[in-house]
Coordinates of C-alpha atoms in Angstrom, one line a residue:
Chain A
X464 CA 156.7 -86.1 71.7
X465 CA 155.3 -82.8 70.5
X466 CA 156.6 -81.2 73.8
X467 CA 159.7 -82.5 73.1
X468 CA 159.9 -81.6 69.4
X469 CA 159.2 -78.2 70.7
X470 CA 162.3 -78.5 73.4
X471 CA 164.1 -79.6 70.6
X472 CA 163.5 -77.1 67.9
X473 CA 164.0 -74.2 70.7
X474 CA 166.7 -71.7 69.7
X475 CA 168.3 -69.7 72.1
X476 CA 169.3 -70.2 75.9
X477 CA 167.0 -67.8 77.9
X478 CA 165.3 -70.3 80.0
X479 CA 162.0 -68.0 80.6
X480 CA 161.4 -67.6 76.8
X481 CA 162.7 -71.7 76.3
X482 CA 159.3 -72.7 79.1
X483 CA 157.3 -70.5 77.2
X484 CA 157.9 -72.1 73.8
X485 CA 157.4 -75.7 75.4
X486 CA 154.5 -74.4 77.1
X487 CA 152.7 -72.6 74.0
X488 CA 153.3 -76.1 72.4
X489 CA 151.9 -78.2 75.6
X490 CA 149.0 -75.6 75.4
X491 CA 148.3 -76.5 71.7
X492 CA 148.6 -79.7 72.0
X493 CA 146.0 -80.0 75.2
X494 CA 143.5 -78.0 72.6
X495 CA 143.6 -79.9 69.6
X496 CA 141.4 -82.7 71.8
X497 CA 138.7 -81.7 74.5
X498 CA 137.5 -85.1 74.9
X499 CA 140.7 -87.7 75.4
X500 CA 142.3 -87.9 78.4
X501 CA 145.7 -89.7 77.6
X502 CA 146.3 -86.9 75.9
X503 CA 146.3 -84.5 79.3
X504 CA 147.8 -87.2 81.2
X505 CA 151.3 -86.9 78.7
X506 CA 150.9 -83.7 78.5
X507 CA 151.4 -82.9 82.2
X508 CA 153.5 -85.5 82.8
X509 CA 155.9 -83.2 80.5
X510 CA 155.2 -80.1 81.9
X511 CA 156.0 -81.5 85.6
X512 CA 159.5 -82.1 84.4
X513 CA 159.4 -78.1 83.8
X514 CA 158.1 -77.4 87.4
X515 CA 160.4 -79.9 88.7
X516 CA 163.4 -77.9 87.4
X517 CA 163.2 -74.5 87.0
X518 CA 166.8 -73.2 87.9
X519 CA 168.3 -76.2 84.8
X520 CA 169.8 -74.5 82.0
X521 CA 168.2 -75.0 78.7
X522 CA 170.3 -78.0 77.4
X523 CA 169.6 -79.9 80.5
X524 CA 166.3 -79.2 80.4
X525 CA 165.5 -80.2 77.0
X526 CA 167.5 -83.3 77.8
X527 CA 165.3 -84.1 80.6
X528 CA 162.2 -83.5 78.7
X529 CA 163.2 -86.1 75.6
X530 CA 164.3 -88.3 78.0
X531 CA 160.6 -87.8 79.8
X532 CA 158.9 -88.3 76.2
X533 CA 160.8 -91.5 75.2
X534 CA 160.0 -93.0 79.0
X535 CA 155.9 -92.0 78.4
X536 CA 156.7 -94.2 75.0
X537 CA 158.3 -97.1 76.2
X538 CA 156.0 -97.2 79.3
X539 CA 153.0 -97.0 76.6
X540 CA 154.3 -99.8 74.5
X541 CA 154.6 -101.7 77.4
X542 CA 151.1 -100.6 78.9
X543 CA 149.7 -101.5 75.6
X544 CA 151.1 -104.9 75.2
X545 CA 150.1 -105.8 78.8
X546 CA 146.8 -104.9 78.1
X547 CA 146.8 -107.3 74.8
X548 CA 148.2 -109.9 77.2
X549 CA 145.1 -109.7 79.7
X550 CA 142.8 -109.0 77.0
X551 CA 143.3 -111.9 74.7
X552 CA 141.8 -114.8 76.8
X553 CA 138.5 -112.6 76.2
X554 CA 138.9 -113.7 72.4
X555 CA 138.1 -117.0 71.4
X556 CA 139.5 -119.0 69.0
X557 CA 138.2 -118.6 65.2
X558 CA 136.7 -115.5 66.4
X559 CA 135.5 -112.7 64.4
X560 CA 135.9 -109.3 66.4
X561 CA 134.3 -106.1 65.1
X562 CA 135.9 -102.7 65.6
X563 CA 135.9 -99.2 65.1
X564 CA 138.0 -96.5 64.4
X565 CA 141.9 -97.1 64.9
X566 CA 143.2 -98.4 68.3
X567 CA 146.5 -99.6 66.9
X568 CA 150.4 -98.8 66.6
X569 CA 149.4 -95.7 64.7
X570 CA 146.9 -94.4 67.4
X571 CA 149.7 -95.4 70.8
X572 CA 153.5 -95.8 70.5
X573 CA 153.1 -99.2 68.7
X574 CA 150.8 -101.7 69.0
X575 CA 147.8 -100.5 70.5
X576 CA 144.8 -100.9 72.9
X577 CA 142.0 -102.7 71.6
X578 CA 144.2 -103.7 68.1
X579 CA 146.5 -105.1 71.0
X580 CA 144.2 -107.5 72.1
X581 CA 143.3 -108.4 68.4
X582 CA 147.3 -108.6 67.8
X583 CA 147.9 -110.9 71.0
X584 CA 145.4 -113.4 70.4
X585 CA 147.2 -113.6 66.9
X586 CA 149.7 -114.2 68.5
X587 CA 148.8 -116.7 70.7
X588 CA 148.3 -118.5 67.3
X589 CA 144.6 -118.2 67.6
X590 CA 142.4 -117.9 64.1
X591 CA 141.1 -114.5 64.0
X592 CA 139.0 -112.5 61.7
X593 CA 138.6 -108.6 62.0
X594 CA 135.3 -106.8 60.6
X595 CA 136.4 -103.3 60.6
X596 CA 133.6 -100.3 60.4
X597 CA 135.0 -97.7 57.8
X598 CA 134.5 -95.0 60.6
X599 CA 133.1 -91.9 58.8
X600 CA 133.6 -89.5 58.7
X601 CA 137.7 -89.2 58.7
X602 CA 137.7 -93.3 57.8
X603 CA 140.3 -94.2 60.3
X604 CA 138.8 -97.8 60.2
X605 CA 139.6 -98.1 56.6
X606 CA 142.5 -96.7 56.2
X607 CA 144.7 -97.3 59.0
X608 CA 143.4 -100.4 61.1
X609 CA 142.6 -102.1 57.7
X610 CA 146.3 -101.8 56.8
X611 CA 147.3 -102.7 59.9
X612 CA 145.4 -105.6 59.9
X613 CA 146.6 -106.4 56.5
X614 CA 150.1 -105.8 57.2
X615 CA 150.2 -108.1 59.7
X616 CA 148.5 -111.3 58.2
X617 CA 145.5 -110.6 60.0
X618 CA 141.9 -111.5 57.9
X619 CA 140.0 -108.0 57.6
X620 CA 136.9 -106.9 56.1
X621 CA 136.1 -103.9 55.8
X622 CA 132.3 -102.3 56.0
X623 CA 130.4 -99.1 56.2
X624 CA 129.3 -98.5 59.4
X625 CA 125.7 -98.6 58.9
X626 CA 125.9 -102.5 57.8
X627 CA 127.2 -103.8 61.5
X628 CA 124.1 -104.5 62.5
X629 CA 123.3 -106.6 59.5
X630 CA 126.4 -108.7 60.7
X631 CA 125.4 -109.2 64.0
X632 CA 122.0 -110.2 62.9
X633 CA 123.3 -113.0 60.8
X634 CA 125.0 -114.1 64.0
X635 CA 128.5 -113.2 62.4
X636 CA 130.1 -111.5 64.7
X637 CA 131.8 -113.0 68.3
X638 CA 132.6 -109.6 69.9
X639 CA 132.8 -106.3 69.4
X640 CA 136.5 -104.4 70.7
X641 CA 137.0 -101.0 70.8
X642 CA 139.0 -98.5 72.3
X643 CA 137.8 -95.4 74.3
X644 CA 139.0 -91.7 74.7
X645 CA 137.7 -91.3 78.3
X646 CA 136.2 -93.4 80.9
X647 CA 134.5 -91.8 83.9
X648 CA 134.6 -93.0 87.3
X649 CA 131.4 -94.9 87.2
X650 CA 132.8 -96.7 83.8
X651 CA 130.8 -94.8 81.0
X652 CA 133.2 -94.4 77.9
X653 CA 133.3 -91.7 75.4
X654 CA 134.9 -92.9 72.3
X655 CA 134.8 -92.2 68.2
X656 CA 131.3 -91.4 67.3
X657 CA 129.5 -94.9 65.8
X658 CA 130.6 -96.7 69.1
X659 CA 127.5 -96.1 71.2
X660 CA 125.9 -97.2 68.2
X661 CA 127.8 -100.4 68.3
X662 CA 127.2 -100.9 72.0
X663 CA 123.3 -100.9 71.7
X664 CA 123.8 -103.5 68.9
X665 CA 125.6 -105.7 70.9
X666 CA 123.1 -105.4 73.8
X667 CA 120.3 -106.3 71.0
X668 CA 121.7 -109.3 70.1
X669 CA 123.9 -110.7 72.7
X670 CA 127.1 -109.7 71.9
X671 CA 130.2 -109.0 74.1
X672 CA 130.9 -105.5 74.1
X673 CA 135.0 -105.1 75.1
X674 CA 136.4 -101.7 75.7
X675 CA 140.1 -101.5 76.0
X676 CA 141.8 -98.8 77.7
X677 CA 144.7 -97.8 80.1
X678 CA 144.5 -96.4 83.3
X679 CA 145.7 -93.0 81.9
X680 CA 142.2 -92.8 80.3
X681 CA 140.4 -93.0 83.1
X682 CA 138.8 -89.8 84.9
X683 CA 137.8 -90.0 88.0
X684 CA 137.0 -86.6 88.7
X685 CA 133.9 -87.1 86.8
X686 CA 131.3 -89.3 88.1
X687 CA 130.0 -90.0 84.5
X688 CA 130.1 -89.5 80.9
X689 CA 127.3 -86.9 80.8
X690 CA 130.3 -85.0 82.5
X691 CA 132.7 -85.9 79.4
X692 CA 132.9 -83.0 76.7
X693 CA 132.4 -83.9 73.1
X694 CA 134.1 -82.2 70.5
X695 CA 131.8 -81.0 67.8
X696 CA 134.1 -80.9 64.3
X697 CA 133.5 -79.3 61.4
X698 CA 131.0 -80.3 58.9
X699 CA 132.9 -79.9 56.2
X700 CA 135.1 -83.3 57.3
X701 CA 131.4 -84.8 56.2
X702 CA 130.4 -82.5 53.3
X703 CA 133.5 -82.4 51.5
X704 CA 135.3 -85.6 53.0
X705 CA 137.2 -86.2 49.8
X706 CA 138.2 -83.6 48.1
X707 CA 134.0 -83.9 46.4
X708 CA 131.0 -81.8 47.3
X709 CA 128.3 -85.0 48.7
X710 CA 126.2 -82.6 50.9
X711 CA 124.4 -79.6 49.1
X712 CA 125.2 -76.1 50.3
X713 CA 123.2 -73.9 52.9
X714 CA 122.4 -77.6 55.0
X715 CA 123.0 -77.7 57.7
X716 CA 125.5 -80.4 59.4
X717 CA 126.1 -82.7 62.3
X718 CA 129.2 -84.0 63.3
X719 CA 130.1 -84.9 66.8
X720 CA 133.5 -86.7 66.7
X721 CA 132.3 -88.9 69.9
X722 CA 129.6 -90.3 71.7
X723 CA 129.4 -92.0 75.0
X724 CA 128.7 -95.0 75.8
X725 CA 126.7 -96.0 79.5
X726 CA 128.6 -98.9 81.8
X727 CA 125.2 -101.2 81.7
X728 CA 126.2 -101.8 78.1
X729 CA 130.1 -102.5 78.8
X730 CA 130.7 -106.1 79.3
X731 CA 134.3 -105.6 80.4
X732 CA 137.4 -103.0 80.4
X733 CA 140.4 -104.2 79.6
X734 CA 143.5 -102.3 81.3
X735 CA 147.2 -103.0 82.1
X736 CA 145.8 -103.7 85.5
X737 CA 143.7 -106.5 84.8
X738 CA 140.3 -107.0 83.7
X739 CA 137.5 -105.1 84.9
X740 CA 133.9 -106.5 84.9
X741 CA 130.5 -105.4 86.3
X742 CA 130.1 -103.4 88.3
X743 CA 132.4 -101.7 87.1
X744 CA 132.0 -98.7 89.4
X745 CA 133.5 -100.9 91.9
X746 CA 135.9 -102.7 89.6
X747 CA 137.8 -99.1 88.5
X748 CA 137.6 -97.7 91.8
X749 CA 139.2 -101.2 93.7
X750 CA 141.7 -101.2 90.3
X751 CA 143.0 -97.8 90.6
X752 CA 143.2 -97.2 93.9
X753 CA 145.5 -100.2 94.2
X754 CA 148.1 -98.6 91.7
Chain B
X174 CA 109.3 -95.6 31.5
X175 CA 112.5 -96.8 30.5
X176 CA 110.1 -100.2 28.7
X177 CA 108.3 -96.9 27.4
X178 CA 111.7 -95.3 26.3
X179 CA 112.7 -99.1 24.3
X180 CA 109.3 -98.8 22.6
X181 CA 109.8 -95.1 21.6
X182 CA 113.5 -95.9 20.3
X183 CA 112.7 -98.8 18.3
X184 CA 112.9 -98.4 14.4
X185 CA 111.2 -100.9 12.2
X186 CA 107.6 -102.1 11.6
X187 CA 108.0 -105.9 12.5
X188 CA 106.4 -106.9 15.7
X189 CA 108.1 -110.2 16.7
X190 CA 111.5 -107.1 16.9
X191 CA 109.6 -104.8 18.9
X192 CA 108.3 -106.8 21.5
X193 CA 112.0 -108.5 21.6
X194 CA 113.3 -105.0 22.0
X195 CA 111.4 -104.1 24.6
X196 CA 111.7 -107.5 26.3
X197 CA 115.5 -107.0 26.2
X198 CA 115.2 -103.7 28.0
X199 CA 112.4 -105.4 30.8
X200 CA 114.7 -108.4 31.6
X201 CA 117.8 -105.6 31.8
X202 CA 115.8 -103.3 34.3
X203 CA 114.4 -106.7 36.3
X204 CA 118.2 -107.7 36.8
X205 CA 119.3 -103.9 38.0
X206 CA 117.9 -104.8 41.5
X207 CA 116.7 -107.8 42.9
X208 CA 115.9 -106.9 46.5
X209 CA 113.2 -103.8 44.7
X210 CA 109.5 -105.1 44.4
X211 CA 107.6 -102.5 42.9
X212 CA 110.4 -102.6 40.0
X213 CA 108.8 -105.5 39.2
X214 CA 105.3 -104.9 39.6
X215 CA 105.9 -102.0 37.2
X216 CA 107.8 -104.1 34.7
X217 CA 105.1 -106.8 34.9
X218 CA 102.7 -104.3 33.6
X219 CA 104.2 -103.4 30.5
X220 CA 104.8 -107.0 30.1
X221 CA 101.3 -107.5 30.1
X222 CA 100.6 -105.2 27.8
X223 CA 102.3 -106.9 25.0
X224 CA 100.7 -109.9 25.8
X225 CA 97.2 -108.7 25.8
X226 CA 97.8 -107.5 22.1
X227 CA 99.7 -109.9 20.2
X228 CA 98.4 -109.2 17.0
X229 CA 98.5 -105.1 17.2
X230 CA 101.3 -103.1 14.4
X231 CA 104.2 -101.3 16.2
X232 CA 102.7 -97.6 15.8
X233 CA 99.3 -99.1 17.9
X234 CA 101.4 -100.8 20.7
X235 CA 104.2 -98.6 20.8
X236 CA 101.1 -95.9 21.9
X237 CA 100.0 -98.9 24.1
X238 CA 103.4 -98.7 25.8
X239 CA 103.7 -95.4 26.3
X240 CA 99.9 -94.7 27.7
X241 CA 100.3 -97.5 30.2
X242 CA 103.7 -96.0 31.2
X243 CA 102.1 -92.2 31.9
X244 CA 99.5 -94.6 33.4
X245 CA 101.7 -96.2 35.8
X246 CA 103.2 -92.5 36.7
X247 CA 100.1 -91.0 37.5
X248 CA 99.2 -94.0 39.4
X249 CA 102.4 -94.0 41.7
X250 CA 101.9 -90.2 42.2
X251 CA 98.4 -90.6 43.2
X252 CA 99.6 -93.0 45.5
X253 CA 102.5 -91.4 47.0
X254 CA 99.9 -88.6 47.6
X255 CA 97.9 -90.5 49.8
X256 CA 100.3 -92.0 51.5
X257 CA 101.6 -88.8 52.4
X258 CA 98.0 -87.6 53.2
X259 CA 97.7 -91.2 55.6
X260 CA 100.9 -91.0 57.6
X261 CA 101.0 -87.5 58.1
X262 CA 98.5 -88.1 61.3
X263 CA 101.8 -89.9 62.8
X264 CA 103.8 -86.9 62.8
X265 CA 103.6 -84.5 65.6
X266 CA 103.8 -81.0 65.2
X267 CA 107.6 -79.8 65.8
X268 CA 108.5 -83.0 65.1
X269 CA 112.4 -84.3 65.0
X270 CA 112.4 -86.7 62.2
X271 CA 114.9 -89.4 61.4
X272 CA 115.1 -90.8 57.7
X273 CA 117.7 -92.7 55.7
X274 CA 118.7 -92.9 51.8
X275 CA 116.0 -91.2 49.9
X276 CA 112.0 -91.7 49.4
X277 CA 110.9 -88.8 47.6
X278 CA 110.3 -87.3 44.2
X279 CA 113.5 -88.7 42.9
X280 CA 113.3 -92.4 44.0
X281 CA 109.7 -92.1 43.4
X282 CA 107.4 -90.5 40.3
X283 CA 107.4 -87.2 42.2
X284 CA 106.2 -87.0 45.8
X285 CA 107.6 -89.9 47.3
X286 CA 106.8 -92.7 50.3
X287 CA 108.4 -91.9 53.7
X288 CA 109.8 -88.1 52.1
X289 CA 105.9 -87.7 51.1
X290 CA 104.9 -88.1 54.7
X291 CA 107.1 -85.2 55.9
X292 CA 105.9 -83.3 52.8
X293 CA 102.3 -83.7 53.5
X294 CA 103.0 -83.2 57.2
X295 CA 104.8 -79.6 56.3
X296 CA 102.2 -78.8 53.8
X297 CA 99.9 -79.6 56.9
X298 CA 101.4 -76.2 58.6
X299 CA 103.7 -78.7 60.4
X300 CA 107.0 -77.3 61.9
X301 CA 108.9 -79.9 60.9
X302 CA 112.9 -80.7 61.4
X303 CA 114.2 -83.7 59.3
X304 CA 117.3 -85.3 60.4
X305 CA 119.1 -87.0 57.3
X306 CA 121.9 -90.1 57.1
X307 CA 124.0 -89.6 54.8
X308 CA 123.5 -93.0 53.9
X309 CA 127.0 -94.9 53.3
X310 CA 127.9 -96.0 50.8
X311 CA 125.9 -94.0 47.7
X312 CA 125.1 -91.1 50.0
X313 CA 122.1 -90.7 48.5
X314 CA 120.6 -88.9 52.4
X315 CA 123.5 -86.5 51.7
X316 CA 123.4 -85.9 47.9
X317 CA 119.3 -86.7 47.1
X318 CA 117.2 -86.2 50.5
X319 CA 118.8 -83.1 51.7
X320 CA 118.7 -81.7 48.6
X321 CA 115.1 -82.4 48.2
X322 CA 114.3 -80.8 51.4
X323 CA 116.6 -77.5 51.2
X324 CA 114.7 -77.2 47.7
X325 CA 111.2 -77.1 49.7
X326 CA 112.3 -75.1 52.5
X327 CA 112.1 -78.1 55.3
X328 CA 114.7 -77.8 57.7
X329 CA 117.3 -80.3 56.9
X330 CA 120.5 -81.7 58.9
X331 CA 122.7 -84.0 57.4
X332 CA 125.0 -86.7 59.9
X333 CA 126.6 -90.1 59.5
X334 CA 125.1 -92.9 59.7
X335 CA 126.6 -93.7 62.6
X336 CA 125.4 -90.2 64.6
X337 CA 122.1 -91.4 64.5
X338 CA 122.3 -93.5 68.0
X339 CA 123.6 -90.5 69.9
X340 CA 120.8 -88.4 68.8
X341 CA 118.1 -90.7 70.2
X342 CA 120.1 -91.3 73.6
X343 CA 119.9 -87.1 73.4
X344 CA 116.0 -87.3 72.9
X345 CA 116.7 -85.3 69.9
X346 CA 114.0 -87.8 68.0
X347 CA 110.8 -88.4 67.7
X348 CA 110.4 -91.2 65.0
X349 CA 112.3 -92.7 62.4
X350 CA 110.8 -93.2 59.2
X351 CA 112.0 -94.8 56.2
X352 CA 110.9 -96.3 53.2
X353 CA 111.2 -100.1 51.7
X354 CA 112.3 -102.1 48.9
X355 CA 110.5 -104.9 49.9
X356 CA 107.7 -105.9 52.7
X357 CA 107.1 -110.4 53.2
X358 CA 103.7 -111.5 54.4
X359 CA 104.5 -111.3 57.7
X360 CA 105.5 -107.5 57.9
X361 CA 109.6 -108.3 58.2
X362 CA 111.1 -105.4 55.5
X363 CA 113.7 -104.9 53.2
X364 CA 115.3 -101.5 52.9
X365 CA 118.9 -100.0 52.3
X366 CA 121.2 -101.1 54.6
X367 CA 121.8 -99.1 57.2
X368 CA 117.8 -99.7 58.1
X369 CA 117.8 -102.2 60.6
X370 CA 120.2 -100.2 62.2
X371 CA 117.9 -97.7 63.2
X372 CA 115.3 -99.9 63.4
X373 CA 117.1 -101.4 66.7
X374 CA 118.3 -98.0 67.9
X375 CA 114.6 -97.2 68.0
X376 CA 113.6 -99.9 69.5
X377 CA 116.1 -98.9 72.6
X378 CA 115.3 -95.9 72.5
X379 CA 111.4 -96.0 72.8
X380 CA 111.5 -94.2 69.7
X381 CA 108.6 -94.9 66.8
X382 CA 109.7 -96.8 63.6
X383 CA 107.6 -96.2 60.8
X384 CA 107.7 -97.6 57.5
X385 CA 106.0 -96.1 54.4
X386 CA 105.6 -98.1 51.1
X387 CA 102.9 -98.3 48.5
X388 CA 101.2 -101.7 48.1
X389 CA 102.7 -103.1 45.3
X390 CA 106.4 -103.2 47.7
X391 CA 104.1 -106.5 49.6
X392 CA 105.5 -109.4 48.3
X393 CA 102.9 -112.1 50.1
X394 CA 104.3 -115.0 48.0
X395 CA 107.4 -114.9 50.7
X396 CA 106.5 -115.9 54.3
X397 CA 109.5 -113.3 56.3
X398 CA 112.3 -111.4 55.1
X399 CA 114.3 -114.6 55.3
X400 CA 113.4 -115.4 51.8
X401 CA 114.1 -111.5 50.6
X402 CA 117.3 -111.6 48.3
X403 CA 119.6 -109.5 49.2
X404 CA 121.8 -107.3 46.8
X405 CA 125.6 -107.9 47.6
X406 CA 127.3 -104.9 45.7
X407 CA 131.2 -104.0 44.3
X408 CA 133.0 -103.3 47.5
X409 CA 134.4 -100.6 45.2
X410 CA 131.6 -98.5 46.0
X411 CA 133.0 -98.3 49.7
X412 CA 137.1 -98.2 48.5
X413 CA 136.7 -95.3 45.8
X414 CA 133.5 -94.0 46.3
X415 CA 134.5 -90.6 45.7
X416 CA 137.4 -90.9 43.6
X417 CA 139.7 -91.3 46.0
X418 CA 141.5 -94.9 47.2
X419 CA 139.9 -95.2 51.0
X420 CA 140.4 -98.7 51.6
X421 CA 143.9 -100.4 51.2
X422 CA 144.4 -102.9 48.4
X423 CA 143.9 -106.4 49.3
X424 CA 141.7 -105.9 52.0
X425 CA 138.1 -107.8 51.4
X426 CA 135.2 -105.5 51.2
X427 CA 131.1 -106.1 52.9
X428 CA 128.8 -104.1 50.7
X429 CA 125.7 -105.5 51.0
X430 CA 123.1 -102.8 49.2
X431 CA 120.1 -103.9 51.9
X432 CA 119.3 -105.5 54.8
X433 CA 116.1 -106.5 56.8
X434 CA 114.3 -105.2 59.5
X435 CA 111.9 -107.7 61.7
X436 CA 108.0 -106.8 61.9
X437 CA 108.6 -107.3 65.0
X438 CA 110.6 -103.7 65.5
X439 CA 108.1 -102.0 63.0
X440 CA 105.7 -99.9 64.9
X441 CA 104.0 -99.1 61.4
X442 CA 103.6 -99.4 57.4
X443 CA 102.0 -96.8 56.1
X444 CA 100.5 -97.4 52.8
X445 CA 97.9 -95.9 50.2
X446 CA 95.2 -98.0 51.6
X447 CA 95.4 -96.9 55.1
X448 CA 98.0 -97.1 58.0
X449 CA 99.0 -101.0 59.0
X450 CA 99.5 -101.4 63.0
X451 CA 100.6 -104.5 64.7
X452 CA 100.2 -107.3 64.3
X453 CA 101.3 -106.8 60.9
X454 CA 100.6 -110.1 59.9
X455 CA 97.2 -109.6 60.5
X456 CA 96.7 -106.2 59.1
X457 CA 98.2 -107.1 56.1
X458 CA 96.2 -109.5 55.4
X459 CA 93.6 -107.5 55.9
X460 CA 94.3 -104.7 53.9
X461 CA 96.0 -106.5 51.0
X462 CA 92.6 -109.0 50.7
X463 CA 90.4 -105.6 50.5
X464 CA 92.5 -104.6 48.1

């Protein structure tokens, strides 16, 4: 969509300087994110329908590349709700699912990944109950997957991240679902900082740890996620999260925006394709090559 | 000192009004917390004081108050001291540490418990790096403990909460250590929540978890951490803790102020009597008996 915002707002009709304005965008857009692969998959997906075309004039062109963006979409809304589909008969009924971050309609074209799965078993008129982790430092957990949780009739509580534990402890929580921003080929995930955390919690206690993911995020030119790079943000998104000062000046600050977590903890990936389960070297390499 | 402060303000020469006074303001700092033991060892004292002098005028116990108050701070210095002075032989020189909320000359009278350790450790010549929470939702890592070590010239690096699990699968930490609210008979600890968090990361690790309190944080009338109340706090704390709306309205809100961490993942308490090892049960016993 940014691509084609790009296409759109383009002014002229020199073709040359029309692919370097889509391109300069694409090139932006592939920066803003070292660590998610989706992203790179869109992304060349757009700039393929450049290559494919180079002698098109300029309205054609940016035609084709809208009409490229708004495919990507409906293909992701579809993805995402297949993925729900084969997801959901992991959830039990009166479950209570603990997530992270924001894997819903405002993180995919609708209506999400690991939110889809949470949304399908709704659906399928089963009683659900969402713990959501807050998600510091940019809170996505509280203030997007709480409201859509809330918007849709869904029961959510929300918690600070540190207090998960406490939860599974009491033997409150069913399963934990989470999303992921790239999955290597030997099925280690990198995802929002706080879910490796989760994912040795789960092990401790004998929990169901659930990624959910399309193919698109998987990379299988790495063989795993030591390869995956993690962005390193700024520390002022922890020092000064809120417009307020909580971290004195002149310390220094930590704040990886994702952390990996190793296959031996995953208890399944949930894909468009189908469900895969350990071993899930074998599962993602016998689900992808059969695409 | 704030039964001290009740004594100090009261106006008025008749006793039966003084020792209500100052009543009120011990039952009003019993109820702030009722997870914290050494609250109520403190308060216990200057309870007793009045007691042991019934017949005495205001000007005599008033002094009474007060002496036993500077008493009590001396005391708790004396002891931070040496627990510093004990667990600093479980440091290691260039030693990573991991600590959460704050344990030092601000929670304390001056030194601190777990905080004290990496002070006496640094005074020991120790290159020392201290790795601070930011402990959600109060922040007191990020607003308290970082300031307390940037103002002695420790190196300090603040994270959330929820970074803490990627560091240890980096290596980046040799032992966690943390204070505690309050310890049962058999070892199991209370501390804010957030602890048993790490306490399980450290256990996955192979990482050491050490625990620093003074004696008077034993409660041996409680068999485990079962019977340790815990604080459930305003979820308002996590929705606007900076000012600012995080959380959507109508959504329910966790906010439990502590949780508990089993003996069983406590590799040590270090206290002013000496360093207990497992089994804690045991050493407990035996320390608390000599006492």
């Amino acid at each position: 969509m940014g691509a084609a915002l790009a296409a759109h707002q383009f002014q002229g009709d020199s073709r040359p300087d029309f692919d370097d304005a889509v391109r300069q965008a694409v090139t932006k857009l592939r920066t803003t994110r070292p660590t998610a692969m989706n992203l790179f998959w869109a992304l060349d997906r757009m700039e393929k329908v450049l290559d494919a075309h180079p002698e098109t004039t300029v309205p054609k062109i940016r035609e084709e590349l809208i009409h490229e963006a708004l495919k990507i979409l409906e293909e992701d809304d579809a993805i995402c709700h297949q993925i729900g589909k084969n997801g959901q008969s992991l959830i039990p009924d009166s479950a209570n699912i603990l997530t992270h971050c924001n894997t819903g309609g405002l993180a995919t074209s609708g209506y999400g990944t690991a939110l889809g799965i949470v949304f399908a078993a709704y659906e399928a008129w089963k009683k659900i109950h969402v713990y959501v982790d807050e998600t510091r430092p940019l809170l996505q957990g509280a203030r997007l997957t709480a409201w859509e949780l809330r918007e849709s009739g869904i029961d959510v509580t929300v918690l600070c991240d540190s207090a998960a534990a406490t939860l599974m402890q009491k033997g409150m929580i069913d399963c934990v679902l989470v999303g992921a921003d790239r999955i290597a080929a030997n099925g280690d995930a990198a995802n929002k900082i706080g879910t490796y955390n989760l994912a040795v919690l789960a092990k401790a206690h004998g929990v169901p740890f659930y990624i959910a993911a399309p193919i698109s995020t998987f990379d299988l030119s790495i063989p795993s996620g030591d390869q995956i790079p993690i962005e390193l943000r700024n520390g002022v998104e922890i020092a000064e999260g809120f417009g307020v000062r909580t971290v004195p000046k002149g310390v220094a600050i930590y704040n990886p925006a994702f952390d990996v977590t190793p296959q031996r903890l995953i208890s399944a990936i949930v894909t468009e394709k189908g469900i895969l389960k350990p071993p899930l070297k074998q599962s993602i390499r016998e689900v992808i090559l059969s695409k």
